[in-house]
PDB file of C-alpha atoms in Angstrom:
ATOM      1  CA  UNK A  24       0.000   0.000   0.000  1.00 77.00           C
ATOM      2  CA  UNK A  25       1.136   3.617  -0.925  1.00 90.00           C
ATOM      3  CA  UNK A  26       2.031   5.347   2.069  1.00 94.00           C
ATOM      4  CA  UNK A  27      -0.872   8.304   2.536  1.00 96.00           C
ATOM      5  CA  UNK A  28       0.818  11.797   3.979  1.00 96.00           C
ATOM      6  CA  UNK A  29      -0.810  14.146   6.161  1.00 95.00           C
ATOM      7  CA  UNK A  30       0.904  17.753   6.111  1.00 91.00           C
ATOM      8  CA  UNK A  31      -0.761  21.268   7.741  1.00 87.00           C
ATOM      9  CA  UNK A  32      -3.190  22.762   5.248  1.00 84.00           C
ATOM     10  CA  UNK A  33      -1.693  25.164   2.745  1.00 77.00           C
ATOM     11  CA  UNK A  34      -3.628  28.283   5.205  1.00 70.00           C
ATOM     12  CA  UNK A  35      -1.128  27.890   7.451  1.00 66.00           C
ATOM     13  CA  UNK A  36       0.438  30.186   5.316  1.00 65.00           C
ATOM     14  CA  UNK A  37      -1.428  32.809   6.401  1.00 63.00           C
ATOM     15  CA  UNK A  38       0.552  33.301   9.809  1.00 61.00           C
ATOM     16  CA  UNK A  39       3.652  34.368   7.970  1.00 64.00           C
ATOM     17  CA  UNK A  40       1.379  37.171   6.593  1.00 65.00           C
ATOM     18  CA  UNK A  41       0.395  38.034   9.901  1.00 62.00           C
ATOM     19  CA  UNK A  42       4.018  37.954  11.487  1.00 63.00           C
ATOM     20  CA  UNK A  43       4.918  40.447   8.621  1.00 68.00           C
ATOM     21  CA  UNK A  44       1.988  43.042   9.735  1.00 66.00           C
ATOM     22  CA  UNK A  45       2.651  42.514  13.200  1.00 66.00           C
ATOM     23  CA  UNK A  46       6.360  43.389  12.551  1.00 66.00           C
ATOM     24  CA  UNK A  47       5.152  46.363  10.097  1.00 72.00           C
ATOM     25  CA  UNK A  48       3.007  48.178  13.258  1.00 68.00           C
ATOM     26  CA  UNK A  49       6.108  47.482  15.632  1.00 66.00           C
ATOM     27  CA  UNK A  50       8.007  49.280  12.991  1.00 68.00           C
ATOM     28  CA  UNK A  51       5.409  52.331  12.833  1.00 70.00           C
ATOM     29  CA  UNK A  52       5.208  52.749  16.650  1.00 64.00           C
ATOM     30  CA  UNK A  53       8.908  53.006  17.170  1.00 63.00           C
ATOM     31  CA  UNK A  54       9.434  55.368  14.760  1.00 67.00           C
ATOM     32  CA  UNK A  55       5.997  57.684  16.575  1.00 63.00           C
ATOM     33  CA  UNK A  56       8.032  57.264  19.216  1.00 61.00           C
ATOM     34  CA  UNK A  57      10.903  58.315  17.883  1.00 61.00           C
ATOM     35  CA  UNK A  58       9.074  61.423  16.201  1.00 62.00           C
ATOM     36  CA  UNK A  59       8.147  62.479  19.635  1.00 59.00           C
ATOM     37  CA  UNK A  60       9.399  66.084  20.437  1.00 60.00           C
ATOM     38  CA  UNK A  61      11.487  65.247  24.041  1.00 59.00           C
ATOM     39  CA  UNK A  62       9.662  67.413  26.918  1.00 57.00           C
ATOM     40  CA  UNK A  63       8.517  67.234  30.342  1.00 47.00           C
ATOM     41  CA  UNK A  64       4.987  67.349  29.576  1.00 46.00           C
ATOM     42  CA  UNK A  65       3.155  63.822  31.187  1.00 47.00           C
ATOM     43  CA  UNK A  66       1.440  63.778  28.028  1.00 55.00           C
ATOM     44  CA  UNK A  67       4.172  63.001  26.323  1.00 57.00           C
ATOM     45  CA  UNK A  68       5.717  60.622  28.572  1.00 57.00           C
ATOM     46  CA  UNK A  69       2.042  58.968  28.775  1.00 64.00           C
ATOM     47  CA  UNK A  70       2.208  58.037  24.396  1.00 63.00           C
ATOM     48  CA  UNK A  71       5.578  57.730  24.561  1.00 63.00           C
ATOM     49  CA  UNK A  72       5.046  54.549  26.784  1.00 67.00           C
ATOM     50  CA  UNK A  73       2.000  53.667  25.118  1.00 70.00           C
ATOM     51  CA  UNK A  74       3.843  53.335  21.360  1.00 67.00           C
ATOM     52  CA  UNK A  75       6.897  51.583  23.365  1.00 69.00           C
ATOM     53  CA  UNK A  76       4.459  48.898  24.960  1.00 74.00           C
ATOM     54  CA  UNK A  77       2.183  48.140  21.625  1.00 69.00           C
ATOM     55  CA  UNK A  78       5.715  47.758  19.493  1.00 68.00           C
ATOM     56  CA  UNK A  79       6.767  45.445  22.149  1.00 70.00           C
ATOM     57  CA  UNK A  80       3.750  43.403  22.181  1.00 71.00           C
ATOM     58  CA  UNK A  81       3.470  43.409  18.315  1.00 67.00           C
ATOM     59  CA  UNK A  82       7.286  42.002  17.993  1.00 65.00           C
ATOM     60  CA  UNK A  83       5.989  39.709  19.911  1.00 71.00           C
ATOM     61  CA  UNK A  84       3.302  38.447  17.967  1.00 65.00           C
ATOM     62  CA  UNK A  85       5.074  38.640  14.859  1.00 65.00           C
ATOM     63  CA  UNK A  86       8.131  36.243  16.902  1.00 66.00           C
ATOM     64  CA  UNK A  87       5.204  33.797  17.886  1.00 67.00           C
ATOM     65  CA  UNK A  88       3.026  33.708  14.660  1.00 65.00           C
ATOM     66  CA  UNK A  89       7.294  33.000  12.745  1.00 63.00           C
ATOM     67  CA  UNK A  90       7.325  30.384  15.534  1.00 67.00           C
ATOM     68  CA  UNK A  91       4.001  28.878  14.808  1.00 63.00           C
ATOM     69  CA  UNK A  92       4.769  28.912  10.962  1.00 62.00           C
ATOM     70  CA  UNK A  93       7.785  27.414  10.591  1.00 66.00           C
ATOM     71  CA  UNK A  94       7.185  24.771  13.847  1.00 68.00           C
ATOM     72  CA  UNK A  95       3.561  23.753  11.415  1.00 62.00           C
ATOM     73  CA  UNK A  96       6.086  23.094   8.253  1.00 67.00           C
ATOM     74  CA  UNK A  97       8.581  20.146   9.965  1.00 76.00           C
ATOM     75  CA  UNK A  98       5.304  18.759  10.454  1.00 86.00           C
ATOM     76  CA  UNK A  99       3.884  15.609   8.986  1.00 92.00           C
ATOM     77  CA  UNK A 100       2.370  12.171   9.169  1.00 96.00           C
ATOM     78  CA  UNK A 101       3.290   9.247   7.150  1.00 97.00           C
ATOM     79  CA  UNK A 102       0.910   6.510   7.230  1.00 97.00           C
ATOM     80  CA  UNK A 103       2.539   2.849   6.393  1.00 97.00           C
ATOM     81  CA  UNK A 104       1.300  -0.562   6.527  1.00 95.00           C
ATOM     82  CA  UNK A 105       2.243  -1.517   9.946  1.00 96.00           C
ATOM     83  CA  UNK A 106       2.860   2.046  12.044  1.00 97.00           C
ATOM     84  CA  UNK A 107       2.863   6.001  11.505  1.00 97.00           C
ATOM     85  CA  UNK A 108       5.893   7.973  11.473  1.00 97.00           C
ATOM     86  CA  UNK A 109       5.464  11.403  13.055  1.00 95.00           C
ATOM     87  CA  UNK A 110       7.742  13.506  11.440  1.00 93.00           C
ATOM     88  CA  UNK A 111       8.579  16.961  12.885  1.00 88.00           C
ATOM     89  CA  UNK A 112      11.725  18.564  11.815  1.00 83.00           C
ATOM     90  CA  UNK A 113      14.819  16.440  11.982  1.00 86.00           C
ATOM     91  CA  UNK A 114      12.941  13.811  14.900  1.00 91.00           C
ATOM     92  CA  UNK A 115      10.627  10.795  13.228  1.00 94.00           C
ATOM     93  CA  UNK A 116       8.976   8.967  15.840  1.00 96.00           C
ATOM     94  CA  UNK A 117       7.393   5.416  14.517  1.00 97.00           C
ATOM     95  CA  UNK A 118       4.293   3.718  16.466  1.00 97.00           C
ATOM     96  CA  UNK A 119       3.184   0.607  15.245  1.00 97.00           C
ATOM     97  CA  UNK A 120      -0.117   0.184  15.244  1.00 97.00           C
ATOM     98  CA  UNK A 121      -0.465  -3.151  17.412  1.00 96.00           C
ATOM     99  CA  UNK A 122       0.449  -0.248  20.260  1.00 97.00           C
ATOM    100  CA  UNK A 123      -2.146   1.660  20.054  1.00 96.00           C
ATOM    101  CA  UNK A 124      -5.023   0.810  23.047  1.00 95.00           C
ATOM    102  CA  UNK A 125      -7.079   3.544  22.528  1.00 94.00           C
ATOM    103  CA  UNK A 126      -8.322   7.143  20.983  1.00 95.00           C
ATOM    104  CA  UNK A 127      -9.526   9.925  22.927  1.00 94.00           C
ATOM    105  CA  UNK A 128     -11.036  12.711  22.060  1.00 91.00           C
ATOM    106  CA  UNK A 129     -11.502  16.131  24.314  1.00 91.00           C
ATOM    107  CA  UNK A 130     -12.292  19.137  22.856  1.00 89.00           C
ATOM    108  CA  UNK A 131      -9.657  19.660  19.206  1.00 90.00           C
ATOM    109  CA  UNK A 132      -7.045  17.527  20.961  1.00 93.00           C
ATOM    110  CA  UNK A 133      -6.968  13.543  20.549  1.00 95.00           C
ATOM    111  CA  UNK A 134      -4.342  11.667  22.627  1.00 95.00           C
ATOM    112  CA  UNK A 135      -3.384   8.475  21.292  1.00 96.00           C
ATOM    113  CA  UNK A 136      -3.302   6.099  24.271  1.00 95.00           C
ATOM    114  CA  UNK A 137       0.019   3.493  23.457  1.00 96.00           C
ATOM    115  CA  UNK A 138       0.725   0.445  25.576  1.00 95.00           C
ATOM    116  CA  UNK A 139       3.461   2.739  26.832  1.00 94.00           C
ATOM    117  CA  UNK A 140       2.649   6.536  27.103  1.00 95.00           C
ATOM    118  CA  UNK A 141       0.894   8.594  25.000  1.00 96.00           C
ATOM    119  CA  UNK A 142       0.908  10.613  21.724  1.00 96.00           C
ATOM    120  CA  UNK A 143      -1.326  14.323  21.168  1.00 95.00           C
ATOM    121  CA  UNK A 144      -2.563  15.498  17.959  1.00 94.00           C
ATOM    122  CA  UNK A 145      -2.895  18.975  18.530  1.00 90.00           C
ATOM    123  CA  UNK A 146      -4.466  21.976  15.790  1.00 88.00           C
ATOM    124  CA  UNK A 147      -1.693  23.829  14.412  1.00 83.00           C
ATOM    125  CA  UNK A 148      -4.138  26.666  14.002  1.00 79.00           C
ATOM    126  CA  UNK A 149      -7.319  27.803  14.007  1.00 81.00           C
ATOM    127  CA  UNK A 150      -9.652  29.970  11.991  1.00 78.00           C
ATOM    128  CA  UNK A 151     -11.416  32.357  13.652  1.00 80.00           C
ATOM    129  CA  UNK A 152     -15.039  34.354  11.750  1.00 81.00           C
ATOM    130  CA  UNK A 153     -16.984  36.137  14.265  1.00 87.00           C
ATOM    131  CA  UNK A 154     -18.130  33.747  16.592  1.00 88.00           C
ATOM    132  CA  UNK A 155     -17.178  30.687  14.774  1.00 88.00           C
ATOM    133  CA  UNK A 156     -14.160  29.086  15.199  1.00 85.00           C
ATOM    134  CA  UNK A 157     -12.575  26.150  12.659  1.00 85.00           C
ATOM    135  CA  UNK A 158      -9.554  23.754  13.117  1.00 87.00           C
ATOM    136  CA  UNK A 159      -7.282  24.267  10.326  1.00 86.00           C
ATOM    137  CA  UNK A 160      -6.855  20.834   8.505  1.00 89.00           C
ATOM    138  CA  UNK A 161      -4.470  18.796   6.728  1.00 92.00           C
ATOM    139  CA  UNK A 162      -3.220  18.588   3.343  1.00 93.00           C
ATOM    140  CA  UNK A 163      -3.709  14.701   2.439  1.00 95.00           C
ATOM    141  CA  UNK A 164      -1.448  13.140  -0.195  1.00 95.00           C
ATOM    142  CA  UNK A 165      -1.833  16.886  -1.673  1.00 91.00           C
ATOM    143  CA  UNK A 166      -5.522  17.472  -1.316  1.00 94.00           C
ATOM    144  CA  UNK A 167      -7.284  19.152   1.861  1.00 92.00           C
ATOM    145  CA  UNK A 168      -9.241  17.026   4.570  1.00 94.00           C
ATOM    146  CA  UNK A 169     -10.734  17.999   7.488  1.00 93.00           C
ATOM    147  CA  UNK A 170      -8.719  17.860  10.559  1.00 93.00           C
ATOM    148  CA  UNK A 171     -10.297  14.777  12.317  1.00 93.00           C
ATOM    149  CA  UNK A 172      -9.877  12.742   9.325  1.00 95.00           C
ATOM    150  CA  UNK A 173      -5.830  12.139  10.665  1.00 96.00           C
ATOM    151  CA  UNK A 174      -7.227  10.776  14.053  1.00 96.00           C
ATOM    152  CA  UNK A 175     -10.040   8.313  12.460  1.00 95.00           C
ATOM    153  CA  UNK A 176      -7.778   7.098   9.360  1.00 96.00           C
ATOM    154  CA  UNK A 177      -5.192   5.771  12.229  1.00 96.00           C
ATOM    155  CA  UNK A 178      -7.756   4.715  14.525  1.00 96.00           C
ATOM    156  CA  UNK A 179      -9.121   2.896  11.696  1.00 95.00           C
ATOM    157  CA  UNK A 180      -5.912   1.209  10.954  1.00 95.00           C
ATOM    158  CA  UNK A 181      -5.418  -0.065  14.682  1.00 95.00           C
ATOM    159  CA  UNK A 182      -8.781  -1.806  14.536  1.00 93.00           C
ATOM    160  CA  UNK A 183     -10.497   1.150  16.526  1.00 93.00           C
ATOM    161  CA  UNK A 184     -13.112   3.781  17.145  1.00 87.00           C
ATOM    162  CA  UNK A 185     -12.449   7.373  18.172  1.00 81.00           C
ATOM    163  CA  UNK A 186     -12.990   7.447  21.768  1.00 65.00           C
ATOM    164  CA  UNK A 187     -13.122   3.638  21.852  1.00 50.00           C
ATOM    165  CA  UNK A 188     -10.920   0.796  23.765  1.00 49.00           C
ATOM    166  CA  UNK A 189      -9.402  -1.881  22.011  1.00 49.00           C
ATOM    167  CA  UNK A 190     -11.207  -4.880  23.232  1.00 51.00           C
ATOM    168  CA  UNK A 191      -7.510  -7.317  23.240  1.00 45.00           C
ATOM    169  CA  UNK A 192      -4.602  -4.934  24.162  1.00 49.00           C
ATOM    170  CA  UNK A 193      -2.706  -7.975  24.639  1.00 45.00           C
TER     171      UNK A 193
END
């Protein structure tokens, strides 16, 4: 059997893009702070923090959105025969499937229950529209599926149900 490849979605992409406008307003505010006339008038002082502390905190979320990006791209998960291999960067971790006891499922994390520790899917990202929120999915074999379908194409492989215990872990 061909091996089937899970990588994060292509809209991953889209946290680069907001690293690079977080950076951009860090940018503007220094240089409003910079523009500021030096006086002793506590309105001054006052925006002259205020521009310091908003460039601060959007360096910060440009650093963590960079972080985010480039952590989701050493990411993937090779489906073989007889185990996964969990890629991420230069690490590959290999679980066969005969060691998986059970799936379970809380919330958008799954932790794969092995007959010695654990594994965690986690989302590498989430859309947010209003009030609705949407795990980002997968890339499979190059075409997009939903982020679940990782978590129920391995269950399915160990002879298991989301959420359900194998009935012979031995």
């Amino acid at each position: 059997m061909e091996p089937i490849r899970y990588r994060p979605s292509d809209a991953l992409r889209w946290l680069e893009d907001g690293a690079s406008a977080s950076r951009e307003r860090a940018k503007s505010n220094f240089r409003k702070l910079a523009d500021l006339d030096p006086g002793t008038v506590v309105d001054k002082v006052g925006q002259g923090f205020k521009k310091a502390t908003s460039a601060v905190i959007d360096f910060g979320k440009g650093a963590m959105a960079d972080q985010a990006a480039r952590k989701a791209a050493l990411v993937e998960y090779v489906l073989l025969d007889d185990r996964i291999d969990i890629v991420e960067g230069a690490t590959i971790r290999s679980i066969p499937y005969r060691d998986v006891v059970e799936f379970r499922e809380k919330g958008d994390r799954i932790t794969v229950i092995l007959r010695k520790g654990t594994y965690t899917i986690k989302p590498l990202g989430t859309l947010v529209a209003g009030r609705v929120k949407a795990v980002i999915g997968w890339e499979r074999n190059g075409l997009d599926a939903p982020y679940r379908l990782l978590a129920e194409e391995w269950a399915a492989r160990c002879g298991l149900d989301l959420g359900e215990e194998t009935p012979n872990p031995g």
